[in-house]
Coordinates of C-alpha atoms in Angstrom, one line a residue:
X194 CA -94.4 26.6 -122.8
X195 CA -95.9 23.0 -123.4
X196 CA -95.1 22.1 -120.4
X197 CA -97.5 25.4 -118.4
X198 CA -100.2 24.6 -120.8
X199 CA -100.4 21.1 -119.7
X200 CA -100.6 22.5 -116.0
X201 CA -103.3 24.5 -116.5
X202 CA -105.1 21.4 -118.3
X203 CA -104.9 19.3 -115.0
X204 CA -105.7 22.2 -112.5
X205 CA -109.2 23.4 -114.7
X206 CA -110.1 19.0 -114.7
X207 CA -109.5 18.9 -110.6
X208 CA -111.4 21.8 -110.4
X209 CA -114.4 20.9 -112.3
X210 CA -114.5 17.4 -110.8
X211 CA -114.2 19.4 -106.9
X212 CA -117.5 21.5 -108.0
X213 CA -119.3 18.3 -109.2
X214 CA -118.9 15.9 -106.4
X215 CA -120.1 18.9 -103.4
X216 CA -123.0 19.3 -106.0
X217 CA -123.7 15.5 -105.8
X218 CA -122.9 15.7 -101.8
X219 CA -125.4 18.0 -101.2
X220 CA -127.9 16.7 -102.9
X221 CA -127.5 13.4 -100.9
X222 CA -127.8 15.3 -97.8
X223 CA -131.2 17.3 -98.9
X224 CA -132.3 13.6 -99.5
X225 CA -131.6 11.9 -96.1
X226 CA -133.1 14.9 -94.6
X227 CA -136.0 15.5 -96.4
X228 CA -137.2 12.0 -97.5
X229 CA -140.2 11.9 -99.9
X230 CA -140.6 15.7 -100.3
X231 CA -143.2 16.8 -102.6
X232 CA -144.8 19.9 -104.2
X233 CA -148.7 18.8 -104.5
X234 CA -149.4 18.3 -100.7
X235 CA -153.1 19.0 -99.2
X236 CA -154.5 21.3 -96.6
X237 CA -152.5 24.0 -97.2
X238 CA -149.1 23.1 -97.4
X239 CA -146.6 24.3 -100.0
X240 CA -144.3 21.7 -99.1
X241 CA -144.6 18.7 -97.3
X242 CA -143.2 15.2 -96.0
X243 CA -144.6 11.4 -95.6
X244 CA -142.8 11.7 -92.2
X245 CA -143.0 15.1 -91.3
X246 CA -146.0 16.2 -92.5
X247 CA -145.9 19.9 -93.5
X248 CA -142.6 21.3 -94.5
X249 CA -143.7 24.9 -95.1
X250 CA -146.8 26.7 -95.7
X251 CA -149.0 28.4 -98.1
X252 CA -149.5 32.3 -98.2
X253 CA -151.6 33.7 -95.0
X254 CA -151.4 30.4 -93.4
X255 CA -149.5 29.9 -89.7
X256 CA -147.3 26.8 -89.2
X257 CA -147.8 24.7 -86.2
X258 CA -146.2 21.7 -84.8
X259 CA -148.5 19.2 -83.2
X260 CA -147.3 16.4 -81.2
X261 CA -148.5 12.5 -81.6
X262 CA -146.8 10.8 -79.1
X263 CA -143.3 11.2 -79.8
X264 CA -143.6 12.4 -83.0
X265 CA -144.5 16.1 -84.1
X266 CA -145.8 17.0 -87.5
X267 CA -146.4 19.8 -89.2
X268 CA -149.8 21.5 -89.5
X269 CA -150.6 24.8 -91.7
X270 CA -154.0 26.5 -90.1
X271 CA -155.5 29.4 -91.1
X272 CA -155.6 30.7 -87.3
X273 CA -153.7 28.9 -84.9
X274 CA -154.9 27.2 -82.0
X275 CA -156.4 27.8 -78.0
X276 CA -152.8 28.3 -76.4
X277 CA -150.9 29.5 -79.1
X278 CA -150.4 33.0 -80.7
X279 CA -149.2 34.1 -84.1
X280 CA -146.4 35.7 -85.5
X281 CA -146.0 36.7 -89.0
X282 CA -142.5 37.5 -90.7
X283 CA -141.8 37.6 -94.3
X284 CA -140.2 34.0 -94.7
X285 CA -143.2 32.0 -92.6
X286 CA -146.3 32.9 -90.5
X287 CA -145.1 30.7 -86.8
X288 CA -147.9 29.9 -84.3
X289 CA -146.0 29.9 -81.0
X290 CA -147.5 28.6 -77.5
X291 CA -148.2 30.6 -74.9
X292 CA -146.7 30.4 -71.0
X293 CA -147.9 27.5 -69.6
X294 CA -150.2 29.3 -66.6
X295 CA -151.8 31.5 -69.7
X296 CA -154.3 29.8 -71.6
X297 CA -154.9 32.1 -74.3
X298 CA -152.7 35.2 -75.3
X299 CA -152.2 37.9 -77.8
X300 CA -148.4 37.8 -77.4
X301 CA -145.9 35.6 -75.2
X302 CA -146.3 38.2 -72.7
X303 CA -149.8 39.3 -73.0
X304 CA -152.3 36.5 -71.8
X305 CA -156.2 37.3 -72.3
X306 CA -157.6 34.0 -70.3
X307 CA -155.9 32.5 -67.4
X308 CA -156.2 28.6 -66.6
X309 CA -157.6 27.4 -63.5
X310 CA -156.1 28.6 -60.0
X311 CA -155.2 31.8 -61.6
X312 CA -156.4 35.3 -61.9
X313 CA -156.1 37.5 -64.9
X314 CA -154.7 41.0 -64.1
X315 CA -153.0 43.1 -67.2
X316 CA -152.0 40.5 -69.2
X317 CA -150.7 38.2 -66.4
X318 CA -152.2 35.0 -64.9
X319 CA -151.1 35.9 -60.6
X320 CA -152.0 33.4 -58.3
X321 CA -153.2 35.9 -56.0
X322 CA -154.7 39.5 -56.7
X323 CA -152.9 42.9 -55.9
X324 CA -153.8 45.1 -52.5
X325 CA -157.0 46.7 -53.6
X326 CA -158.2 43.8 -55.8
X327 CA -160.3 40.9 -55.6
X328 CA -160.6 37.6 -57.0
X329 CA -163.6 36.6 -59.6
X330 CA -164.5 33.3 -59.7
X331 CA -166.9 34.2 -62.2
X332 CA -164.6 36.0 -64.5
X333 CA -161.5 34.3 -63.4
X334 CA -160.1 37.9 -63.0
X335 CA -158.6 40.3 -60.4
X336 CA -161.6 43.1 -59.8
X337 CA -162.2 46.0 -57.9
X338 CA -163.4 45.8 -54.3
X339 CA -167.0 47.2 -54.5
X340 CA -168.8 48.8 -51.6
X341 CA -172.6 49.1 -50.5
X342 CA -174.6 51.8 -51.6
X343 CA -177.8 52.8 -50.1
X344 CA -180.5 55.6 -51.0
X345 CA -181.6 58.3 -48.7
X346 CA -184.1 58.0 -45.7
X347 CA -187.8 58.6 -46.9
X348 CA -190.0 60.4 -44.4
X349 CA -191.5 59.1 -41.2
X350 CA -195.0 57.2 -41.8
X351 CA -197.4 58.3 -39.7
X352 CA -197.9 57.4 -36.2
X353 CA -199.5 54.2 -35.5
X354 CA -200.1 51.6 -33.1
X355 CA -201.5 47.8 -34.1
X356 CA -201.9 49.1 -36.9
X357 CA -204.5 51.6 -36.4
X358 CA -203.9 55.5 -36.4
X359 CA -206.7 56.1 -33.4
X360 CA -207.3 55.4 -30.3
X361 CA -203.8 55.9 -28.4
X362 CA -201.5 58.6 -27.6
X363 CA -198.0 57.1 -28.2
X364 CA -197.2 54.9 -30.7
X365 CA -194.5 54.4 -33.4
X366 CA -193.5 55.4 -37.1
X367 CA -191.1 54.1 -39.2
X368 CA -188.9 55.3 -42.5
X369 CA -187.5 53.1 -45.0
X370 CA -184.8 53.4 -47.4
X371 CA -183.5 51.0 -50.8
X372 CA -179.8 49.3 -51.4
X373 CA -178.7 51.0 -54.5
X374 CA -175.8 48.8 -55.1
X375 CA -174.5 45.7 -53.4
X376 CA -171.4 45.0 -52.0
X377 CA -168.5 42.4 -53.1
X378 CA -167.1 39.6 -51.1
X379 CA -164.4 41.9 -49.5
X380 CA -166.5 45.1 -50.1
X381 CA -168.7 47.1 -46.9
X382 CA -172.0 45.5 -46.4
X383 CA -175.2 47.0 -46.3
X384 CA -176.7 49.1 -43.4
X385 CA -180.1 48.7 -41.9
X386 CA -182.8 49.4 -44.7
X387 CA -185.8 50.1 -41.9
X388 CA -185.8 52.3 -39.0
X389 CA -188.2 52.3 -35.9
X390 CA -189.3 55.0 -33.1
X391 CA -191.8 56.2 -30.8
X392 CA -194.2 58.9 -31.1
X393 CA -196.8 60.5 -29.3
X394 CA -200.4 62.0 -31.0
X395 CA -203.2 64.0 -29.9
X396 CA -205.6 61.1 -28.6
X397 CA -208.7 60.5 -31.1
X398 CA -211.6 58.2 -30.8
X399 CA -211.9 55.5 -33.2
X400 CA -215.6 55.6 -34.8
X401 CA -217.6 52.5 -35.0
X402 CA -217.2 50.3 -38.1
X403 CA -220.9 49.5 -37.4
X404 CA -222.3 52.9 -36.8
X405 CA -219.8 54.9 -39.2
X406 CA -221.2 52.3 -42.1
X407 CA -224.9 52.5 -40.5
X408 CA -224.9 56.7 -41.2
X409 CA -222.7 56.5 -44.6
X410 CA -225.7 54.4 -45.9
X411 CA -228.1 56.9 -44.4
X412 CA -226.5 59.3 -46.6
X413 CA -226.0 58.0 -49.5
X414 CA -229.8 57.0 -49.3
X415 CA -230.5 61.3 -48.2
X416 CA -232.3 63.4 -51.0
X417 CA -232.3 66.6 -52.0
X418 CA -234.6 69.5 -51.4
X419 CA -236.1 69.6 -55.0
X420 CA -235.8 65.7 -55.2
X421 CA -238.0 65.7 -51.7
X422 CA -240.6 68.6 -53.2
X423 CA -241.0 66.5 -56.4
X424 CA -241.6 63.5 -54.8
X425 CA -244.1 65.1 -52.4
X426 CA -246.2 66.5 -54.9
X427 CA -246.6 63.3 -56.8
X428 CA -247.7 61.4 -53.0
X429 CA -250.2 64.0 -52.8
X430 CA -251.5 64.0 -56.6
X431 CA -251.6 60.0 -56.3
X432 CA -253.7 60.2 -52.4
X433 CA -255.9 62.7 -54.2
X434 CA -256.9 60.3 -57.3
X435 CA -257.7 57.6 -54.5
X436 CA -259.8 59.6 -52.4
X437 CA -261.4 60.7 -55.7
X438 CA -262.0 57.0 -56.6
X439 CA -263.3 56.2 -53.9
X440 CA -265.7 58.8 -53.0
X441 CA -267.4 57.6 -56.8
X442 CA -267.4 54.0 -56.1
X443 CA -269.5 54.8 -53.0
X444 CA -271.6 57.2 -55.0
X445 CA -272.1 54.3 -57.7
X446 CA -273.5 51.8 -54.4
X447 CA -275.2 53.8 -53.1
X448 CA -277.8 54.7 -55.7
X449 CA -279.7 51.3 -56.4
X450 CA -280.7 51.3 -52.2
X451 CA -282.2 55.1 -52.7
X452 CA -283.9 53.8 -55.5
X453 CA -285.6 50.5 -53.8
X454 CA -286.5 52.8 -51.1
X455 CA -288.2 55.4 -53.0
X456 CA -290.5 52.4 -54.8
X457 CA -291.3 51.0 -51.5
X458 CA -292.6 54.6 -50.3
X459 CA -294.6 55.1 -53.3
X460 CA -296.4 51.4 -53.6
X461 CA -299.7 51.6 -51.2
X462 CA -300.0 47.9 -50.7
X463 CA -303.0 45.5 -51.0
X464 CA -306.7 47.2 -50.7
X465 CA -309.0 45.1 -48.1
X466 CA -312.8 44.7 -48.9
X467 CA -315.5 44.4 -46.4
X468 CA -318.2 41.6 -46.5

């Protein structure tokens, strides 16, 4: 009886001492791993390193490794950056670059901006574009081909020749019409916007600049019947005063000469006497 009781003694020390030195073996190893590990890091880490930079991050905040040189470090960002997209899962938010022909993406396969010498097209980056498509260089996508569009033919302008509407029998007319919508570089292009052709007119003379300006002044310058009455009355009123005027300012001369002459009739002259 002594002798199991003593057993068990030695079994429960080796047992206890087992436990104690993996407890003292792993800490050793978290050590060599993780040197300098703290709990009050900055810029948003939870945990962090001296070598390492950030070991995990706080809530809402993506982990990213950034490469100096050789050496990557840790980074905890509250959106991650141009090439990378985020994931979220419960144990740590994980920015994650994207393909290397995709410069920005929504998932690793879902790009939404291509890098140069490639075309975007439904979340891929394609060197070249699909039958139907077309390359953007403005956009840096794959685009529908777009064809020319033009409007309907307006009517024909009148006949003319030199520019003049008279004076000939054939000339030509011409109809017009507008480009709605212009092409793309591997679309149709545009038809003819102008259209010419002859014609042929009644011949007309042309009327003189001279002469046709010559009568338009004439009447302009024409009056009307009572206009012409008025203005005949008030010529013949005004001749009338005149005549009237003057007939008085003869009267008013001739009076002093009938008056000298009827003195000189009535005065004898000198009496002679004889001796």
């Amino acid at each position: 009886m002594q002798v199991r009781l003593i057993s068990w003694f030695f079994i429960t020390l080796n047992l206890v001492e087992y436990v104690g030195s993996q407890h003292a073996s792993r800490v050793r190893r978290q050590g060599r791993m993780h040197p300098n590990v703290s709990q009050g890091c900055q810029g948003g880490c939870a945990t962090c390193s001296d070598y390492n930079g950030c070991l995990s991050c706080k809530p809402r905040l993506f982990f990213v490794l950034e490469r100096i040189g050789m050496k990557q470090i840790g980074v905890c960002l509250s959106s991650c950056p141009s090439g990378y997209f985020g994931t979220r899962y419960p144990e740590i938010n994980k920015c994650t670059k994207c393909k290397a022909d995709c410069d920005t993406c929504f998932t690793k396969n879902f790009c939404t901006k291509c890098k140069s010498g490639f075309y975007l097209h439904n979340g891929k980056c394609l060197e070249n574009c699909p039958e139907g498509l077309e390359p953007n260089n403005h956009t840096m996508e794959c685009t529908s081909i777009v064809h020319c569009e033009a409007s309907e033919w307006s009517p024909w302008s009148p006949c003319t020749k030199k520019g003049k509407t008279c004076g000939f029998k054939r000339g030509n007319e011409t109809r017009v019409r507008e480009i709605i919508q212009h092409p793309s570089a591997k679309g149709n292009p545009c038809p003819a916007t102008s259209e010419n052709r002859k014609c042929t007119v009644q011949r007309k003379r042309c009327q003189k600049e001279g002469k046709g300006k010559k009568s338009r002044e004439e009447k302009g310058k024409k009056p009307n019947k009572e206009e012409s009455r008025e203005t005949r009355q008030e010529n013949k009123g005004r001749e009338s005063r005149r005549q009237n005027r003057e007939q008085r300012e003869n009267k008013n001369k001739m009076q002093p000469k009938k008056r000298k002459a009827q003195d000189k009739q009535q005065d004898p002259g000198p009496v002679s006497t004889a001796h």
